[in-house]
Short mmCIF file of C-alpha atoms in Angstrom, two decimals:
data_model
loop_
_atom_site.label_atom_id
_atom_site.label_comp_id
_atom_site.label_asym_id
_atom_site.label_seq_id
_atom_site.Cartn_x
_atom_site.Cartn_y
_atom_site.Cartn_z
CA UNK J 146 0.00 0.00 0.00
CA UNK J 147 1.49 3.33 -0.93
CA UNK J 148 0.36 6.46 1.12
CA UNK J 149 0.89 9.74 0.89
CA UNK J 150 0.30 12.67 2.50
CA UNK J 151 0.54 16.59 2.26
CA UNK J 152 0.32 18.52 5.98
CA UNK J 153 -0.17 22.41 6.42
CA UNK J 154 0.11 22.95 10.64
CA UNK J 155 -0.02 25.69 12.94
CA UNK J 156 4.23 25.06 13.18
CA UNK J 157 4.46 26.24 9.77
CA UNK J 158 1.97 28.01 8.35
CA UNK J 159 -0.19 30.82 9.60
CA UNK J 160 -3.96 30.70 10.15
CA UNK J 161 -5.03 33.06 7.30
CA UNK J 162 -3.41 30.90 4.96
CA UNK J 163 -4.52 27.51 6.16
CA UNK J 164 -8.06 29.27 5.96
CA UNK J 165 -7.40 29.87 2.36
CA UNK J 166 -6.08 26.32 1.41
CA UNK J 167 -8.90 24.84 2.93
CA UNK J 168 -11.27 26.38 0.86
CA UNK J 169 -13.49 23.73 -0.71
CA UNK J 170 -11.60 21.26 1.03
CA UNK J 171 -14.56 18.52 0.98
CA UNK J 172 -14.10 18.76 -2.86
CA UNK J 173 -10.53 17.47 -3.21
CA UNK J 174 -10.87 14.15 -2.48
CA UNK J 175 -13.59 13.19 -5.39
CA UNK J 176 -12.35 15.89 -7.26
CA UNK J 177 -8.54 14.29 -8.04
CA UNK J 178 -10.26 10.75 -8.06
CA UNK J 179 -12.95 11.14 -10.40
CA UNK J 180 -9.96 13.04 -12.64
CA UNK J 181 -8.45 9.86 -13.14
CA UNK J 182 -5.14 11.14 -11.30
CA UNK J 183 -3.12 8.37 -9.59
CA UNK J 184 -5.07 8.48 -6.10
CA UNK J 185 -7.33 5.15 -5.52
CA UNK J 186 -7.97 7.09 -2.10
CA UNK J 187 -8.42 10.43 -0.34
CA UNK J 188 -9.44 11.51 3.39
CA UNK J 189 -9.12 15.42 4.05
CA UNK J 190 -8.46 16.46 7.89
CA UNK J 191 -9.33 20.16 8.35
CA UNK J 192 -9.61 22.41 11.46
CA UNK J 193 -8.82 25.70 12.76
CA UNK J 194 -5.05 25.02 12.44
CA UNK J 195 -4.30 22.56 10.39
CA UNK J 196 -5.47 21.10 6.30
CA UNK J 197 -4.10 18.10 5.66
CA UNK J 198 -4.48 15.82 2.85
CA UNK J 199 -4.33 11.33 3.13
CA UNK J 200 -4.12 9.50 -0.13
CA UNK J 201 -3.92 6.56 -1.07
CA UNK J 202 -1.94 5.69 -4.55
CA UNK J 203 -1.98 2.35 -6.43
CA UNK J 204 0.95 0.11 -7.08
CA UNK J 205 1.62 1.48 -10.03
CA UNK J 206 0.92 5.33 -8.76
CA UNK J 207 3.28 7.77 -8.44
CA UNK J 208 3.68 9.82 -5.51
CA UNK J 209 5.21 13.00 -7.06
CA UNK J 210 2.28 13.38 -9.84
CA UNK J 211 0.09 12.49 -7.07
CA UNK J 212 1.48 15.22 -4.89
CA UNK J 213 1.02 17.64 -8.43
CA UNK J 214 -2.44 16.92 -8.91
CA UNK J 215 -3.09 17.79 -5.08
CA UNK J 216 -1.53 21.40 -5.33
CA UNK J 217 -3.12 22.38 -8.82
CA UNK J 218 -6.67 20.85 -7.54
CA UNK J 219 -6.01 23.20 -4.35
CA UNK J 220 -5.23 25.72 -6.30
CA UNK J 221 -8.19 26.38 -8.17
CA UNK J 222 -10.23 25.61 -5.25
CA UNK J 223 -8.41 28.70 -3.42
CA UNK J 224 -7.30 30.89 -5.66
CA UNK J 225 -3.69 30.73 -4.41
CA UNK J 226 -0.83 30.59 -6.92
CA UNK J 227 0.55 26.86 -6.92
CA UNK J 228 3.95 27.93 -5.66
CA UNK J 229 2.37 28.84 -2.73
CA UNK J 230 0.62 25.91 -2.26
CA UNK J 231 3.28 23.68 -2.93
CA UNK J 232 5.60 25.69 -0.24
CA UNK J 233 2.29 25.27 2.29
CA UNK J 234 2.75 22.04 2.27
CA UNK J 235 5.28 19.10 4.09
CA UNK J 236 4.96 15.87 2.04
CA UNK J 237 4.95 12.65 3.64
CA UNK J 238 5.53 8.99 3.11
CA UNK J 239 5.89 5.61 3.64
CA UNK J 240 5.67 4.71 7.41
CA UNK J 241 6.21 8.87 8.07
CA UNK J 242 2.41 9.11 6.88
CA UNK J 243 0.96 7.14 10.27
CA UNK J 244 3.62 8.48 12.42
CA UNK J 245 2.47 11.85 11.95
CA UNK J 246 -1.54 11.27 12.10
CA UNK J 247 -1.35 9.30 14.71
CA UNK J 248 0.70 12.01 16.79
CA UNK J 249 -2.22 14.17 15.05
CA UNK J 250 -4.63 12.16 16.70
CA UNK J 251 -3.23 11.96 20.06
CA UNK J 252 -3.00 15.48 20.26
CA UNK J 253 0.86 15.27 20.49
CA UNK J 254 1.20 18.01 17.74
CA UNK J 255 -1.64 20.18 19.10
CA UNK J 256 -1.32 24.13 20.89
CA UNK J 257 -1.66 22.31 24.03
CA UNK J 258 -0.02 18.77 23.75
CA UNK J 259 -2.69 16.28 25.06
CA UNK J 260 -5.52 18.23 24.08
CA UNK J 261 -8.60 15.61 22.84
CA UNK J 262 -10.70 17.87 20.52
CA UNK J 263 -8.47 16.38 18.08
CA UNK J 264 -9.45 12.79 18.59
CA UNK J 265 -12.83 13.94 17.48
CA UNK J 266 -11.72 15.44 14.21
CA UNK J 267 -10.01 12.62 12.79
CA UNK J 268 -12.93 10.08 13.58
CA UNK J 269 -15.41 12.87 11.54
CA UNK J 270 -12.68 13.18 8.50
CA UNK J 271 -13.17 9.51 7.85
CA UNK J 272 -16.52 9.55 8.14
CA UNK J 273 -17.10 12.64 5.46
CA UNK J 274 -14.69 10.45 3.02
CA UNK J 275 -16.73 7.53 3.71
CA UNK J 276 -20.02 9.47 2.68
CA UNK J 277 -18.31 11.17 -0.02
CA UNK J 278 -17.10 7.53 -1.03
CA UNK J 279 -13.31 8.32 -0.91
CA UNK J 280 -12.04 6.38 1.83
CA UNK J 281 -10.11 3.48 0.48
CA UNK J 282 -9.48 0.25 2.41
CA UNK J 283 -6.16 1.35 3.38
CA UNK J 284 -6.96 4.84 4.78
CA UNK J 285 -9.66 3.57 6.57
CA UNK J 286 -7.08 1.30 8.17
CA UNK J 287 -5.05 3.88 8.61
CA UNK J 288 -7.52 6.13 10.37
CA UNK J 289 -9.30 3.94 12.79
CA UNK J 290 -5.76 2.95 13.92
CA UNK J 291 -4.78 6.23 14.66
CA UNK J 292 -8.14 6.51 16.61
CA UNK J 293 -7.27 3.29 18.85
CA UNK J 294 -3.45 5.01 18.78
CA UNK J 295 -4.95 8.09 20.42
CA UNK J 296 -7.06 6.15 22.59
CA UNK J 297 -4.09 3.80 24.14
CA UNK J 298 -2.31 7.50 24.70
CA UNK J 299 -5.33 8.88 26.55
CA UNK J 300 -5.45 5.36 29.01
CA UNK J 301 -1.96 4.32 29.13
CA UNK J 302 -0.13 8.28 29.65
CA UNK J 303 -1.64 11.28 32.22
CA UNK J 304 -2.03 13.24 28.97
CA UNK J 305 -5.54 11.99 28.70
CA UNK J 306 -6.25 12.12 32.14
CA UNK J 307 -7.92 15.51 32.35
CA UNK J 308 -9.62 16.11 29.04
CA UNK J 309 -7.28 18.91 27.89
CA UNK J 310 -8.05 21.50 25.61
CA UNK J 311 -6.21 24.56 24.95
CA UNK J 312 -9.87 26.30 25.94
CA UNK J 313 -9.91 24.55 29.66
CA UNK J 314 -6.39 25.48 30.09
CA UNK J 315 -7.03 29.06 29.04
CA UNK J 316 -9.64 29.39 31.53
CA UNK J 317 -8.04 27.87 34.28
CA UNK J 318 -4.98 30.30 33.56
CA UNK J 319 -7.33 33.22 33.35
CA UNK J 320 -8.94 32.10 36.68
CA UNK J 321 -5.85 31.84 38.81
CA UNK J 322 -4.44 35.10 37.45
CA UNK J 323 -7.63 36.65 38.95
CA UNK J 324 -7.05 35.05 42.06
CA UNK J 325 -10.00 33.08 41.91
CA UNK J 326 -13.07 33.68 39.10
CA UNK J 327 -16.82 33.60 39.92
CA UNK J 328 -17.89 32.64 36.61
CA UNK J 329 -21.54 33.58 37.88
CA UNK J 330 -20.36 37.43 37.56
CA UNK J 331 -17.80 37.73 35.04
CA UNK J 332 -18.40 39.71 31.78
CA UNK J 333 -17.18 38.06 28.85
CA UNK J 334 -16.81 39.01 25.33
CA UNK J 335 -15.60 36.47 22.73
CA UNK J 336 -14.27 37.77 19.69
CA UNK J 337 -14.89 34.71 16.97
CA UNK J 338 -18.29 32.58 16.00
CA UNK J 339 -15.87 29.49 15.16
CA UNK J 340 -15.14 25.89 16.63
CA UNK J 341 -13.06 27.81 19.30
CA UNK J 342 -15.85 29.79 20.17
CA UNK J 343 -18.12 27.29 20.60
CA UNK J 344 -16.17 25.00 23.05
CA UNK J 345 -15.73 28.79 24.75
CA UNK J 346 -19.42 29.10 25.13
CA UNK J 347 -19.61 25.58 26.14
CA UNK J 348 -17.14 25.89 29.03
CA UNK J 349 -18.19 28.97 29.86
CA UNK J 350 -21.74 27.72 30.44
CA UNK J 351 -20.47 24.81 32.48
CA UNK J 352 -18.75 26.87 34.95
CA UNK J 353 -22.15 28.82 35.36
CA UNK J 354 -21.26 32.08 33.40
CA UNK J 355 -24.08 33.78 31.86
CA UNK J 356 -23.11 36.85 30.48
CA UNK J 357 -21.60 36.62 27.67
CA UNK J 358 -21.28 38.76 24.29
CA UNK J 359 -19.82 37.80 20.82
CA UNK J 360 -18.92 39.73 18.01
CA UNK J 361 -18.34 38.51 14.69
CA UNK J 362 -16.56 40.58 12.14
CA UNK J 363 -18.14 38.55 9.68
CA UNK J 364 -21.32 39.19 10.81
CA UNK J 365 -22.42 36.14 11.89
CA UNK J 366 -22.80 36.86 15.81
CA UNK J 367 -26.20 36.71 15.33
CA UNK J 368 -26.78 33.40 14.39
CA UNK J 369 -24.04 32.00 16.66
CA UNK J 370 -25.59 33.70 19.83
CA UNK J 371 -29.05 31.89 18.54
CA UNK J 372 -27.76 29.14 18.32
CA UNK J 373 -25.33 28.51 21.76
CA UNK J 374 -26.64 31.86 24.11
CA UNK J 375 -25.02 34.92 25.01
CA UNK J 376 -25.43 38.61 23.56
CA UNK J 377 -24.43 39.45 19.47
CA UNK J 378 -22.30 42.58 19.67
CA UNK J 379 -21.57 44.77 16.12
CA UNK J 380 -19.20 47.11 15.64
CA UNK J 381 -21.62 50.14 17.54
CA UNK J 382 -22.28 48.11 20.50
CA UNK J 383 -18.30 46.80 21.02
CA UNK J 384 -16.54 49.68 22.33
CA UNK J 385 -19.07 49.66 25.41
CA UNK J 386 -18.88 45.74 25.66
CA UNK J 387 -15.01 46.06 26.27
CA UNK J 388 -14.96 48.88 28.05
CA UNK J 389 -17.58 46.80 30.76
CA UNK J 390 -15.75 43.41 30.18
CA UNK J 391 -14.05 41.03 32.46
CA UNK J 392 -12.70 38.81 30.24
CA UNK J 393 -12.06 39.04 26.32
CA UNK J 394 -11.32 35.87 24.26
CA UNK J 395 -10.16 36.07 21.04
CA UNK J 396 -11.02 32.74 18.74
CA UNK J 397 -11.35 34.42 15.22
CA UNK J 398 -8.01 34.57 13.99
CA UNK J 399 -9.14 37.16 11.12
CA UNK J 400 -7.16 40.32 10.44
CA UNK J 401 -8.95 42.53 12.58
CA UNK J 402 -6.77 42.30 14.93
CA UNK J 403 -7.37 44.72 18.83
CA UNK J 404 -4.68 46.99 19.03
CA UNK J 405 -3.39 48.38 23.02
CA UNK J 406 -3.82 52.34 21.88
CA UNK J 407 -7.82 50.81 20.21
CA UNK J 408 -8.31 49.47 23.52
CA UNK J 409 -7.38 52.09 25.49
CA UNK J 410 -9.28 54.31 24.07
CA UNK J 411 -12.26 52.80 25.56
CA UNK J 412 -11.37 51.58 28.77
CA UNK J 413 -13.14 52.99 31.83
CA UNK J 414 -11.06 55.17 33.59
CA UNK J 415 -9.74 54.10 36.26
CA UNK J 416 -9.23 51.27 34.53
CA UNK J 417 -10.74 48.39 35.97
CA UNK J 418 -8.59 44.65 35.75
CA UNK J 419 -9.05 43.15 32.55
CA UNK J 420 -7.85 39.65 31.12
CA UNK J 421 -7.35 39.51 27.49
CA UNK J 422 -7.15 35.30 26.22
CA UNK J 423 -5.79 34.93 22.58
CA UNK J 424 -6.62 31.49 21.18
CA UNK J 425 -6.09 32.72 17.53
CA UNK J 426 -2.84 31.57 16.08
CA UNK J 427 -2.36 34.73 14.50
CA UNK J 428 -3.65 36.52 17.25
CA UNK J 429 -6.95 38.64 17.69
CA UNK J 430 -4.93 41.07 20.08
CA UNK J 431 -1.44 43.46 19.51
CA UNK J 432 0.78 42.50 21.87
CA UNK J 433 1.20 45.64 23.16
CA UNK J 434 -2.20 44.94 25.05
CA UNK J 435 -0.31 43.04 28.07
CA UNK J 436 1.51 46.82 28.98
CA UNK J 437 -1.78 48.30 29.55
CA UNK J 438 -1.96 49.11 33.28
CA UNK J 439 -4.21 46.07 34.67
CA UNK J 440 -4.68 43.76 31.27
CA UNK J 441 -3.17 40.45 31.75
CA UNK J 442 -2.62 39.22 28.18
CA UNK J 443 -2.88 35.50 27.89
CA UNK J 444 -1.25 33.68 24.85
CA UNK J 445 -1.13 30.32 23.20
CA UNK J 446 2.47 30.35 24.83
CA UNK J 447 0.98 31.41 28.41
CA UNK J 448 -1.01 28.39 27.56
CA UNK J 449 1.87 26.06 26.40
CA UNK J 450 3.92 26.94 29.70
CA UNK J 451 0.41 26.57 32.16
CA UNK J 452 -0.31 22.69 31.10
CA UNK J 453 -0.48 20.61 33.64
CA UNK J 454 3.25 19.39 34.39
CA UNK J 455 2.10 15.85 34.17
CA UNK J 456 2.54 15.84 30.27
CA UNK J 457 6.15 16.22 30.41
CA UNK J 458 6.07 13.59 32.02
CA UNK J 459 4.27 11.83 30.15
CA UNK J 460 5.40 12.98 26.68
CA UNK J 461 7.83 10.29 26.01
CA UNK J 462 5.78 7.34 26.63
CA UNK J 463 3.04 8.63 24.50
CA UNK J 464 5.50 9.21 21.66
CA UNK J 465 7.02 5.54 22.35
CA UNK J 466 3.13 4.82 21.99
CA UNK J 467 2.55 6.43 18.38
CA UNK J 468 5.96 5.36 17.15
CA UNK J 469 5.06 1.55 18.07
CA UNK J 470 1.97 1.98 16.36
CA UNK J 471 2.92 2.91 13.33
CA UNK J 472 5.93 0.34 13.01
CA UNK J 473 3.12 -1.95 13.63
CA UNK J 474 0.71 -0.38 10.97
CA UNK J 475 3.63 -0.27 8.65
CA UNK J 476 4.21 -4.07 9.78
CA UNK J 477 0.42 -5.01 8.62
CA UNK J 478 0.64 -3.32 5.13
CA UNK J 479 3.54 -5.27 4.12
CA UNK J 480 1.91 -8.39 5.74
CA UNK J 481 -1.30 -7.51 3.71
CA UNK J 482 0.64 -7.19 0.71
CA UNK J 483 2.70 -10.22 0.98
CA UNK J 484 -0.51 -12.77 1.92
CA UNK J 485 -1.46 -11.74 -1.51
CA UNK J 486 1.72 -12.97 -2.83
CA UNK J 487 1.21 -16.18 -0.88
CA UNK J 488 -2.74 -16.37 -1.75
CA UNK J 489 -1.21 -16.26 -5.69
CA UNK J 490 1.54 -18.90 -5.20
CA UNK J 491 -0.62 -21.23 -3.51
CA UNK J 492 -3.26 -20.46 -6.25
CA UNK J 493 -1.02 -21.28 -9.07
CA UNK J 494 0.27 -24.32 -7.38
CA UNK J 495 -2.98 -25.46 -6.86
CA UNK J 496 -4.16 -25.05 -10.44
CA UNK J 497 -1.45 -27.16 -11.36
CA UNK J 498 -2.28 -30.00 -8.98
CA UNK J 499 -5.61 -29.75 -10.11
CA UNK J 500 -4.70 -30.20 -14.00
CA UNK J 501 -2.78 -32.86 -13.38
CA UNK J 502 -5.39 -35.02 -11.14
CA UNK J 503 -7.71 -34.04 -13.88
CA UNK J 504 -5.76 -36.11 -16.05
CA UNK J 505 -4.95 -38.80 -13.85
CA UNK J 506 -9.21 -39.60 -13.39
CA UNK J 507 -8.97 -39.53 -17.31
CA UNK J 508 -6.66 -42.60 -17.55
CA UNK J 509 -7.91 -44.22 -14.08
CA UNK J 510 -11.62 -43.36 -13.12
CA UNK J 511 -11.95 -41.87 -9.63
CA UNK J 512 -10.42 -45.54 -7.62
CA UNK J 513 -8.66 -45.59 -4.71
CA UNK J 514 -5.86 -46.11 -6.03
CA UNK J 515 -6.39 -41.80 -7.63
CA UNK J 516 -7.57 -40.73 -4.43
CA UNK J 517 -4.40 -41.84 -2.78
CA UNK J 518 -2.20 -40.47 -5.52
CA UNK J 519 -4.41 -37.13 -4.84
CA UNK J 520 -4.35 -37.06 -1.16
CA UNK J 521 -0.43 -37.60 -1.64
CA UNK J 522 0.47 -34.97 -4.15
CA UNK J 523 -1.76 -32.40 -1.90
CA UNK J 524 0.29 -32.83 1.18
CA UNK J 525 3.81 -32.48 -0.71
CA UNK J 526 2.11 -29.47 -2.30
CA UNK J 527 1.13 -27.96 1.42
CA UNK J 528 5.18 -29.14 2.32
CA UNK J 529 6.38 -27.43 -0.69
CA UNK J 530 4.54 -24.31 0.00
CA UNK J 531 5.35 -24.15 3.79
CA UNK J 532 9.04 -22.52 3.29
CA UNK J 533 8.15 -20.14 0.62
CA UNK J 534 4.81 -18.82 2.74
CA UNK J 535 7.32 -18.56 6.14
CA UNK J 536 10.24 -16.92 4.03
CA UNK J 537 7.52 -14.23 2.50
CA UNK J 538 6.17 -12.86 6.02
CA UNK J 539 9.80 -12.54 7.04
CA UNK J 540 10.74 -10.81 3.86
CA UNK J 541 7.66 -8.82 4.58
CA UNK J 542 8.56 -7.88 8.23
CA UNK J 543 11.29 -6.92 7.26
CA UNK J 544 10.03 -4.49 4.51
CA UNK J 545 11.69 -6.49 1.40
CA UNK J 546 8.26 -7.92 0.59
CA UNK J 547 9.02 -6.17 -2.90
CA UNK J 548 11.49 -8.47 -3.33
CA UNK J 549 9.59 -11.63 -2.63
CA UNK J 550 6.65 -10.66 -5.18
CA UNK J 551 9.71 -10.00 -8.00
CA UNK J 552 11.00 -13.56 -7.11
CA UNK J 553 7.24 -15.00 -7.97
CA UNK J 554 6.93 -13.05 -10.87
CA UNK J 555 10.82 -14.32 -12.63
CA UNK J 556 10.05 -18.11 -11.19
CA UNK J 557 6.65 -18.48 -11.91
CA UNK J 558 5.03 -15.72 -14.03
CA UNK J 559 2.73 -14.49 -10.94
CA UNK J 560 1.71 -11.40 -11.34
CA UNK J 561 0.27 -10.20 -7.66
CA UNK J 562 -2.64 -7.99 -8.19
CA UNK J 563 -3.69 -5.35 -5.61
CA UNK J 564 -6.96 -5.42 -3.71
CA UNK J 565 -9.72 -2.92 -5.00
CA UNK J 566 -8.32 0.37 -2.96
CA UNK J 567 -11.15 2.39 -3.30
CA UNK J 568 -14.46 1.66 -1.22
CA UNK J 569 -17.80 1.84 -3.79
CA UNK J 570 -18.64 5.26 -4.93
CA UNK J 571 -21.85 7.09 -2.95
CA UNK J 572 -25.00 8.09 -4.57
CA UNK J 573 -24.84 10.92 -6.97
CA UNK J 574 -26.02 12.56 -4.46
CA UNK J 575 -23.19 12.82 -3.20
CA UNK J 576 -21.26 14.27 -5.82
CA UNK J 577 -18.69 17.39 -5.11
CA UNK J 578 -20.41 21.06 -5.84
CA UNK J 579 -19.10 22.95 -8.28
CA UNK J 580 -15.49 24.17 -7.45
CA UNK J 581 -15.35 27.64 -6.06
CA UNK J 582 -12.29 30.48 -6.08
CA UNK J 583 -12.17 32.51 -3.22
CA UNK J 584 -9.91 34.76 -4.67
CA UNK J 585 -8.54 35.58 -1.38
CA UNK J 586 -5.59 36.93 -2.24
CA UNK J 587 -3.35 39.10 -0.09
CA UNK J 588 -3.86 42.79 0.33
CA UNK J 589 -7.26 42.60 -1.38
CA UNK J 590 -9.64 45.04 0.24
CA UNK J 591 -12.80 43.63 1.93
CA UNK J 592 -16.13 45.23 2.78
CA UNK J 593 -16.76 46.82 6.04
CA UNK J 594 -14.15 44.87 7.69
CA UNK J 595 -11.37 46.80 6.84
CA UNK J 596 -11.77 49.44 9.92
CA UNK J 597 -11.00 49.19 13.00
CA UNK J 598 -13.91 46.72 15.04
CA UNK J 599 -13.42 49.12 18.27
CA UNK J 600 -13.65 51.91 16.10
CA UNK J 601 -15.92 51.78 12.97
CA UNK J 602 -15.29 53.92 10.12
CA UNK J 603 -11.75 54.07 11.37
CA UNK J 604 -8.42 52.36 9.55
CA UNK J 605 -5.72 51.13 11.06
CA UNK J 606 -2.52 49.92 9.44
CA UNK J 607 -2.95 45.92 9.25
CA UNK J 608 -6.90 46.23 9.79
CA UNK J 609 -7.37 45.62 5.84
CA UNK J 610 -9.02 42.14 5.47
CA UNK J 611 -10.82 40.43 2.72
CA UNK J 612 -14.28 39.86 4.05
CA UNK J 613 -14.82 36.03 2.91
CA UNK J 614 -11.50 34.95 4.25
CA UNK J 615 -12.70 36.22 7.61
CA UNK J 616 -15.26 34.30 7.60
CA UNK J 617 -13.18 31.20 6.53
CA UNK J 618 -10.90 31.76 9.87
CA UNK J 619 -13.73 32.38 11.69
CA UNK J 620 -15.55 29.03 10.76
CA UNK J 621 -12.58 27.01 10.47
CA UNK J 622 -11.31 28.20 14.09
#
């Protein structure tokens, strides 16, 4: 089996961008299959800081026009020039493709290592490829391995001990920097309407909070307070939300970014103590916040350095985990590959037999005397085929399976045919939308969004945004 994979993180790329990749993201995978490119397979993995890409290829495939037909598909799907793309982009193979999901997966590569919203997210991406009919044998191996990986992490380490998430973390942080929070009386404003936001509201809500604003700079406040609670704030109504708030928490990761002199501005004087949270990758707050007398800025860093010390601890055996796990993956696949070598040599052998006891019951009727010949000639065929069938799952093990299916092919003529990769397309239902551009390209102006969101009708150097890639961060955060 042949995988490949193309990963865009949070440790390499920034948010806006991996916004803009992901941009009709549910279309790749039909889209470069039903092409007729060399991907038998395809399982997309998107959230608010990462877009990653699992294929499968055939035997025959090959992995570099594979990774082509993945950049100029994403390409037209976001409107960004293919160089970028391609740069966006570390390629993986071979046994590096499980290491890294499964450290995916167990929330090893995560803001806050041992977080399990992550767990979550790659059970749903193989799900939406099995719906969409793109989830080949392998990668659905490959998945629901990486689910039982992060599962073995979460019993076996402390990192899955407390449910981590870099939202409970933030909150706890916030909570002892205020020497103690009742939750019942804070004022909160959340800055965001995306996945962030929504385990926010969520946690909020369990620690019996309930006041609580959101703004949207996309506009979509509305709907998102409708939905989960809490007050929809525009741009009139959030210089008098801040100025009253407790606690701010930025999830949107859009360009409209707070900055300390904006914030000032509308600060009650004297200034009452204010705690600033900024979950966005490429942060919803200037950094120049944190020197405001009483704002305590808190960063995915402050977050990083407040886990619980127990993960340290515990990192190394979870990685110990993963890495066994995907030796052991890798293991199966060449296993899987070489039984079909041994299913084909046993086949062909058989075939044999069977021609020449055909002819035997020609010349001597079905008598004892053929039935012993048969029963004789099957068990030297079942001795013959005992070395070859031990000395192929060794090869195999050993990852030189290649060379035992080459050896079958010169002695024999076997020619080992793969395993139908690709699981039955879904109903046409089910077929991918028609591709759409963003055209979300850097320093395009937006709409409304391009002012200041303390101060509308106001600009601000680095307040310029393009309105639907906002809302991409937003909904993808």
């Amino acid at each position: 089996m042949n995988l490949l994979s193309l990963v865009a993180t949070h440790s390499d790329v920034d948010l806006e961008t991996i916004a803009r990749l992901s941009a009709g993201s549910s279309e790749v995978g039909t889209s470069v299959i039903d092409d007729g490119h060399p991907i038998s397979g395809a399982v997309v993995l998107s959230t608010c800081n990462r877009y990653e890409i699992y294929c499968e290829l055939p035997a025959e495939g090959n992995a570099d026009v594979a990774r082509k037909a993945l950049v100029q598909q994403i390409s037209r799907n976001s409107g960004i020039d293919p160089d970028l793309v391609e740069q966006s982009f570390a390629v993986n193979t071979g046994v590096d493709v499980s290491r890294h999901l499964f450290s995916v997966g167990s929330g090893l590569d995560s803001a806050v290592v041992g977080e399990r919203e992550i767990a979550g997210q790659v059970r749903r991406a193989l799900i939406e490829a099995q719906e969409a009919g793109t989830a080949s044998g392998g990668l659905t191996r490959l998945f629901q391995t990486a689910s039982k990986t992060a599962k073995d992490v979460g019993s076996r380490t402390g990192l899955g001990q407390q449910g981590l998430s870099i939202v409970t973390v933030a909150l706890e942080l916030a909570a002892d920097l205020a020497g103690g929070t009742d939750w019942s009386s804070t004022n909160v404003v959340i800055i965001g309407t995306g996945a962030y936001a929504g385990a926010t509201m969520s946690l909020l809500r369990e620690h019996g909070c309930g006041n609580v604003s959101v703004f949207s700079a996309s506009g979509r406040a509305e709907s998102f307070a409708a939905a989960r609670g809490g007050t929809a704030l525009n741009r009139n109504s959030l210089p008098a939300a801040l100025a009253a708030a407790d606690v701010v928490i930025g999830c949107s990761g859009g360009s409209n970014r707070i900055d300390a002199d904006d914030l000032a501005r509308v600060r009650n004087a004297p200034a009452k103590p204010l705690i600033m949270i900024d979950l966005a990758l490429t942060h919803d707050f200037d950094a120049g916040v944190g020197d405001l007398d009483g704002v305590e800025l808190i960063t995915l860093e402050s977050i990083r350095l407040a886990a619980p010390q127990e993960q340290t601890d515990s990192l190394a055996d979870a990685h110990q985990i993963v890495a066994n796990a995907a030796q052991s993956f890798e293991s199966q696949q060449q296993a899987r590959t070489v039984d079909a070598a041994i299913v084909a040599l046993r086949k062909h052998t058989h075939n044999v037999l069977d021609v020449e006891m055909e002819r035997v019951r020609s010349q001597h009727g079905c008598t004892a005397a053929a039935e012993e010949v048969e029963f004789a000639l099957r068990r030297m065929v079942k001795q013959l085929l005992h070395i070859p069938t031990v000395r192929g799952r060794k090869l195999a093990a050993e990852g030189e399976q290649d060379t035992y299916i080459a050896a079958l092919e010169a002695l024999y003529g076997i020619e080992v045919e793969d395993a139908p990769a690709a699981a039955p397309r879904a109903a046409s239902g089910n077929a991918p939308a028609a591709s759409t551009n963003s055209g979300s390209n850097a320093g395009t102006s937006g709409e409304a969004g391009a002012s200041c969101p303390i101060h509308p009708g106001q600009d601000h150097p680095g307040h310029a945004q393009q309105a639907a890639g906002q809302q991409a961060a937003e909904e993808s955060a």
